[in-house]
Amino acid sequence: MTVRVRMAPSPTGLLHIGLARTFLFNWLFARQQGGECLLRIENTDTNREVAEATEQIQRSLRWLGLEWDGPVTFQLDRLERCQAEARRLVEEGKAYEDEGAIRFRMPDEGVTAWDDLVLGPIEFRNDELADLVILRSDGRPLYNFASPVEDWLDGITHVVRGTDHVSNTPSQINILRALGSEIPRYGHVPMINGADGRKLSKRHGALSAEEFKRAGYLREALMNFLALLGWSYDDKTTIMSEQELIERFSFERVQGSPAVFDYQKLDWMNGVYIRALPTQDFADRLVSYLREQGYDWDEELIRRSAPLVQEKISTLGAYPQFAGFLFQEVEPDAELLDGEVLPRAADALEHVEPFTADRIEQALRGLAEELELSPRKAFQPIRVAVTGSKISPGLFESLELLGKERSLARIRSR
């Protein structure tokens, strides 16, 4: 049996990071099994269909590296087939008309049960399942009918989705049986909470894949992080490549309890990935990111500064604040400046030729000795005058990148 899974987002807005995680689990499983992962847009409700949202979902998935198999399909493309199947169920006595709509006749005895890939055995008493409307009076199918019909027609073997769908599963299983379909394996993965234990929401931070891209996270770091939201390979392994995730993924190690989205852990992990990049690759990504965000800064200077910031920042988005002084004027805090150190620093740097980091360091360390100050106390006002902050790339390298003329101008103007 060829594994075939699907993800079916509703086109209601940006791709939520929780849905991206669930898509990732589907994708990892399909790739590991040599199967297929389909993308279906759940547009059963035409009022919620937004073309831009549909495009954005696809852009976000591609950015994450989650390519689907075959063309994107839309649930309403099979509107007529859903209508025909609903009428067939009426003819077979498995559904009935109700005020112009069609309701599915649920069994009223026994139980509907399945062995969940994540949660284990689950069962619902059939006498507690309501007869569902499967087709509105205007002919539009409802989600709990259109979705299983699509799963049947697409030959879906495994339905992997969030635990919020557990209550939908018994109804969908009964509909599939009535249609004469094979029943797929179901797996319900944990929901994602914030650090406070409440459902992930805007109050916790970024929510969509687009926001994380805009903030400067690397796609491979985000993929690694998302894979660990509810799944683990063992008790100690954290950093894993895409291929390692594919090889190691299994539903046996997916937990049933809610996962916690730890933004600090994501920052740490993204920093690990940034520092592991070859310098040239990091510089390429930095330039590309800054261009996407609308910065028209000098590319050569960005590339020259890349090695200095690579060990310091955890996201590409931190670069403008960390190294923006190279491209624009700064307004330092006057209280952090020193009227004695700065004029002397300017005089010392005036004679430095060539204006390179090693020569600059030699001159400023000599100045600190003359002033009988520790390097830290001597260098801080210079750093603040030049970069506008107490935190910056290496002082000597920063001065070299900024250049002698601009460095002296900033020091003397404070």
XYZ file of C-alpha atoms in Angstrom:
414
model
C 0.000 0.000 0.000
C 1.417 3.384 -1.027
C 1.127 5.899 1.777
C -0.881 8.947 0.817
C -1.539 11.786 3.239
C -3.025 15.228 2.822
C -3.154 18.596 4.442
C -6.299 20.605 3.994
C -5.974 24.169 5.315
C -8.889 26.559 5.157
C -8.103 29.745 3.167
C -8.898 32.132 5.978
C -5.602 33.921 6.457
C -1.889 33.385 7.014
C -0.583 29.851 7.516
C -0.715 29.295 11.281
C 2.460 27.813 12.716
C 0.435 25.008 14.341
C -0.951 23.966 10.977
C 2.545 24.151 9.510
C 3.748 21.751 12.243
C 0.932 19.308 11.438
C 1.730 19.552 7.723
C 5.361 18.824 8.600
C 4.400 15.619 10.440
C 2.397 14.499 7.401
C 5.239 15.413 5.063
C 7.939 13.667 7.109
C 5.866 10.488 7.283
C 5.097 10.519 3.558
C 8.719 11.143 2.591
C 9.958 8.453 4.947
C 7.489 5.916 3.538
C 8.120 6.884 -0.080
C 4.518 8.054 -0.331
C 2.695 11.199 -1.357
C 1.640 14.327 0.499
C -1.243 16.245 -1.079
C -2.378 19.823 -0.564
C -6.116 20.443 -0.575
C -7.734 23.793 0.123
C -10.811 23.354 2.327
C -13.059 25.948 0.707
C -16.416 24.425 1.583
C -17.529 27.883 2.721
C -17.265 30.274 -0.227
C -17.486 33.313 2.036
C -14.142 32.386 3.581
C -12.302 31.750 0.355
C -9.597 34.318 -0.112
C -7.301 34.054 -3.124
C -4.450 35.863 -1.382
C -4.647 33.501 1.604
C -4.456 30.514 -0.733
C -1.348 31.921 -2.396
C 0.183 32.804 0.948
C -0.324 29.273 2.273
C 1.570 27.902 -0.716
C 4.364 30.492 -0.380
C 4.812 29.697 3.296
C 4.938 25.941 2.724
C 7.474 26.332 -0.067
C 9.604 28.608 2.099
C 9.609 25.958 4.831
C 10.690 23.388 2.251
C 7.402 21.465 2.430
C 6.667 20.741 -1.222
C 3.475 18.787 -1.887
C 2.846 16.186 -4.573
C 0.642 16.885 -7.556
C -1.485 19.973 -8.141
C -3.229 21.904 -5.389
C -6.878 20.873 -5.281
C -9.911 22.750 -4.013
C -12.720 21.033 -2.203
C -15.422 22.871 -4.115
C -13.991 21.468 -7.346
C -15.848 18.279 -6.390
C -19.090 19.990 -5.496
C -21.116 18.023 -8.041
C -19.586 14.720 -6.941
C -20.467 15.469 -3.307
C -24.031 16.280 -4.347
C -24.292 13.031 -6.306
C -22.937 10.950 -3.418
C -25.341 12.607 -0.974
C -28.270 11.723 -3.242
C -26.969 8.156 -3.538
C -26.901 7.842 0.242
C -30.518 9.030 0.362
C -31.496 6.419 -2.239
C -29.742 3.724 -0.192
C -31.500 4.788 2.997
C -28.255 5.948 4.616
C -29.283 9.596 4.557
C -32.552 11.522 4.422
C -33.940 14.896 3.402
C -34.690 17.433 6.093
C -36.166 20.844 5.149
C -34.353 20.878 1.843
C -31.051 19.745 3.346
C -29.697 16.195 3.491
C -28.776 14.547 6.778
C -26.618 11.474 7.219
C -28.209 8.697 9.261
C -25.771 7.718 11.986
C -25.937 4.184 13.411
C -27.758 4.140 16.726
C -26.241 1.016 18.246
C -22.735 -0.098 19.123
C -19.619 2.008 18.949
C -17.386 3.593 16.350
C -13.771 2.895 17.238
C -10.297 3.274 15.792
C -6.718 2.750 16.914
C -5.275 6.249 16.788
C -1.668 6.535 15.602
C -0.917 8.887 18.491
C -3.619 8.527 21.129
C -4.197 4.765 20.934
C -7.648 3.112 21.033
C -10.571 5.558 20.921
C -14.273 4.805 20.708
C -17.549 6.742 20.635
C -20.995 5.361 21.407
C -23.062 5.559 18.249
C -26.230 6.588 20.076
C -24.377 9.792 21.036
C -23.572 10.730 17.435
C -26.019 13.202 15.912
C -27.350 12.846 12.381
C -25.227 15.383 10.528
C -26.336 17.726 7.789
C -24.065 16.732 4.913
C -25.599 18.907 2.200
C -27.162 22.324 2.765
C -30.427 23.264 1.135
C -28.462 25.363 -1.365
C -26.506 22.273 -2.433
C -23.221 23.048 -0.675
C -21.570 20.180 1.219
C -20.474 20.650 4.816
C -16.946 19.962 6.018
C -17.728 16.643 7.716
C -19.049 15.293 4.417
C -16.812 16.966 1.845
C -13.637 16.047 3.728
C -14.213 12.272 3.905
C -15.537 12.232 0.329
C -12.271 13.845 -0.772
C -10.238 11.407 1.336
C -12.060 8.535 -0.355
C -11.626 9.866 -3.885
C -7.980 10.778 -3.289
C -7.123 7.381 -1.818
C -5.885 8.864 1.464
C -4.356 6.148 3.633
C -3.535 8.188 6.757
C -5.339 11.245 8.119
C -3.017 13.123 10.473
C -4.428 16.269 12.081
C -4.827 18.100 15.382
C -6.596 16.714 18.429
C -9.360 19.274 17.894
C -10.595 16.945 15.118
C -11.023 13.861 17.327
C -14.747 14.570 17.719
C -15.156 14.721 13.919
C -13.559 11.349 13.313
C -16.378 8.936 14.277
C -18.850 10.753 12.029
C -16.386 10.738 9.156
C -15.624 7.044 9.629
C -19.328 6.217 9.428
C -19.736 8.347 6.310
C -16.778 6.602 4.663
C -18.254 3.199 5.483
C -21.559 4.236 3.968
C -19.757 5.415 0.831
C -18.050 2.033 0.519
C -14.567 3.418 1.186
C -11.581 1.873 2.887
C -11.057 3.531 6.268
C -7.736 5.407 6.581
C -5.592 5.272 9.690
C -6.208 8.307 11.888
C -3.655 10.126 14.001
C -4.371 13.177 16.140
C -1.308 15.205 17.077
C -1.099 17.508 20.112
C -2.173 21.111 20.074
C 0.427 23.824 20.680
C 0.334 26.051 23.752
C 2.311 29.065 24.851
C 4.658 28.937 27.834
C 1.714 29.863 30.092
C -0.098 26.654 29.171
C -2.792 28.449 27.185
C -3.546 27.928 23.498
C -0.959 29.648 21.316
C -2.223 33.097 20.355
C -1.004 36.570 19.419
C -0.318 37.407 23.023
C 2.560 34.895 22.930
C 4.267 36.341 19.845
C 4.469 35.523 16.145
C 1.883 33.012 14.919
C 2.265 32.578 11.179
C 5.067 31.131 9.081
C 5.161 34.472 7.244
C 5.890 36.332 10.485
C 8.782 34.032 11.345
C 10.232 34.491 7.866
C 9.903 38.266 8.195
C 11.615 38.129 11.603
C 14.652 36.503 10.009
C 14.449 32.866 11.070
C 16.112 30.292 8.834
C 13.649 27.867 7.291
C 15.708 24.791 8.244
C 15.927 25.937 11.858
C 12.174 26.508 11.997
C 11.551 23.085 10.445
C 13.790 21.447 13.059
C 12.052 23.352 15.846
C 8.539 22.538 14.625
C 9.372 18.844 14.373
C 10.148 18.848 18.090
C 6.745 20.302 18.999
C 5.117 17.086 20.130
C 7.732 14.655 18.801
C 11.252 13.671 19.782
C 13.801 11.253 18.422
C 15.265 10.490 21.841
C 15.805 12.278 25.133
C 18.833 14.301 24.056
C 19.003 14.935 20.292
C 17.886 18.430 19.321
C 19.628 19.574 16.133
C 18.619 17.457 13.137
C 18.872 18.021 9.409
C 15.898 17.628 7.096
C 17.131 14.211 5.984
C 17.671 13.096 9.581
C 14.137 14.192 10.477
C 12.751 12.177 7.559
C 14.732 9.085 8.527
C 13.937 9.276 12.238
C 10.316 10.392 12.359
C 7.731 7.996 13.786
C 4.272 8.352 15.270
C 5.304 6.120 18.166
C 7.220 9.054 19.646
C 4.561 11.705 19.033
C 3.093 12.679 22.388
C -0.598 13.126 23.037
C -0.343 16.053 25.452
C -0.064 19.651 24.256
C 3.325 20.884 23.085
C 4.822 24.160 24.316
C 6.082 26.766 21.848
C 9.251 28.108 23.466
C 10.319 31.252 21.603
C 13.626 31.394 23.501
C 14.465 27.861 22.418
C 13.672 28.774 18.818
C 16.010 31.774 19.041
C 18.758 29.560 20.440
C 18.241 26.939 17.740
C 18.197 29.542 14.974
C 21.457 30.949 16.318
C 23.004 27.480 16.155
C 21.960 27.193 12.520
C 23.252 30.679 11.685
C 26.670 29.959 13.179
C 26.877 26.642 11.314
C 26.471 28.303 7.915
C 29.532 28.842 5.732
C 30.343 32.557 5.875
C 29.559 33.071 2.197
C 26.185 31.356 2.562
C 25.380 33.458 5.612
C 26.302 36.643 3.738
C 24.116 35.607 0.787
C 21.139 34.998 3.045
C 21.709 38.243 4.904
C 21.771 40.260 1.694
C 18.686 38.499 0.358
C 16.796 38.987 3.632
C 17.643 42.680 3.895
C 16.557 43.255 0.299
C 13.246 41.509 0.971
C 12.712 43.749 3.984
C 13.310 46.878 1.951
C 16.838 47.820 3.055
C 18.916 49.294 0.229
C 22.174 49.221 2.178
C 25.516 48.766 0.437
C 25.895 45.082 -0.390
C 29.682 45.031 -0.156
C 29.570 46.477 3.350
C 26.893 43.974 4.394
C 29.108 41.138 3.176
C 32.207 42.542 4.902
C 30.290 42.818 8.177
C 28.774 39.320 7.937
C 31.652 37.484 9.695
C 31.499 39.940 12.598
C 27.809 39.486 13.281
C 27.438 35.793 12.502
C 28.631 34.773 15.958
C 26.525 37.415 17.690
C 22.967 37.405 16.325
C 20.293 34.716 16.604
C 18.105 35.905 13.700
C 18.716 37.730 10.443
C 16.191 40.260 11.715
C 18.591 41.287 14.481
C 21.131 42.587 11.971
C 19.660 46.093 11.396
C 19.710 46.910 15.096
C 23.077 45.258 15.674
C 24.951 46.605 12.641
C 22.743 49.417 11.354
C 25.288 51.985 12.550
C 27.384 51.061 9.515
C 24.738 52.421 7.188
C 23.016 55.256 9.032
C 23.742 57.901 11.634
C 23.212 57.078 15.295
C 22.085 59.030 18.342
C 24.067 57.788 21.370
C 23.008 58.259 24.951
C 24.979 61.292 26.146
C 25.262 59.846 29.650
C 27.333 56.960 28.283
C 29.897 59.247 26.627
C 33.092 60.574 28.229
C 34.392 64.054 27.547
C 37.967 63.081 28.424
C 38.261 59.782 26.535
C 36.684 60.772 23.214
C 38.979 63.700 22.240
C 42.029 61.621 23.142
C 40.630 58.657 21.163
C 40.152 60.866 18.118
C 43.741 62.094 18.369
C 45.048 58.542 18.722
C 43.051 57.246 15.755
C 44.026 60.214 13.579
C 47.513 58.780 13.202
C 46.511 55.182 12.514
C 47.592 54.054 9.036
C 46.448 51.808 7.541
C 43.091 51.997 9.314
C 42.811 48.285 10.065
C 41.461 46.466 13.109
C 44.868 45.359 14.378
C 46.370 48.872 14.114
C 43.246 50.383 15.689
C 43.436 47.936 18.571
C 47.095 48.775 19.170
C 46.345 52.497 19.289
C 43.335 52.237 21.598
C 44.993 49.844 24.014
C 47.881 52.258 24.227
C 45.417 55.053 24.961
C 43.806 53.037 27.773
C 47.222 52.628 29.397
C 47.960 56.341 29.084
C 44.626 57.194 30.711
C 45.187 54.521 33.351
C 41.785 53.008 32.542
C 40.786 49.404 32.055
C 40.136 48.583 28.394
C 36.440 48.137 29.195
C 36.101 51.645 30.671
C 38.180 53.221 27.952
C 36.480 51.483 25.047
C 32.831 51.810 26.066
C 32.400 55.536 25.338
C 34.164 55.038 21.992
C 31.846 52.144 21.145
C 28.761 54.158 22.122
C 29.916 57.221 20.160
C 30.523 55.193 17.019
C 27.748 52.551 17.119
C 25.146 54.222 19.329
C 25.023 51.188 21.618
C 26.961 49.382 24.326
C 26.377 46.189 22.324
C 27.893 45.894 18.864
C 30.259 43.826 16.770
C 33.919 43.991 17.793
C 34.945 47.622 18.350
C 38.160 47.519 16.318
C 36.497 45.713 13.395
C 33.530 48.096 13.563
C 35.813 51.098 13.296
C 37.616 49.565 10.323
C 34.330 48.850 8.531
C 32.981 52.310 9.258
C 36.169 53.847 7.921
C 38.538 56.424 9.330
C 36.702 59.526 8.163
C 33.270 58.497 9.466
C 34.683 57.077 12.691
C 36.548 60.260 13.536
C 33.579 62.414 12.601
C 31.327 60.547 15.023
C 33.845 60.547 17.855
C 34.551 64.280 17.497
C 30.902 65.276 17.234
C 29.919 63.846 20.599
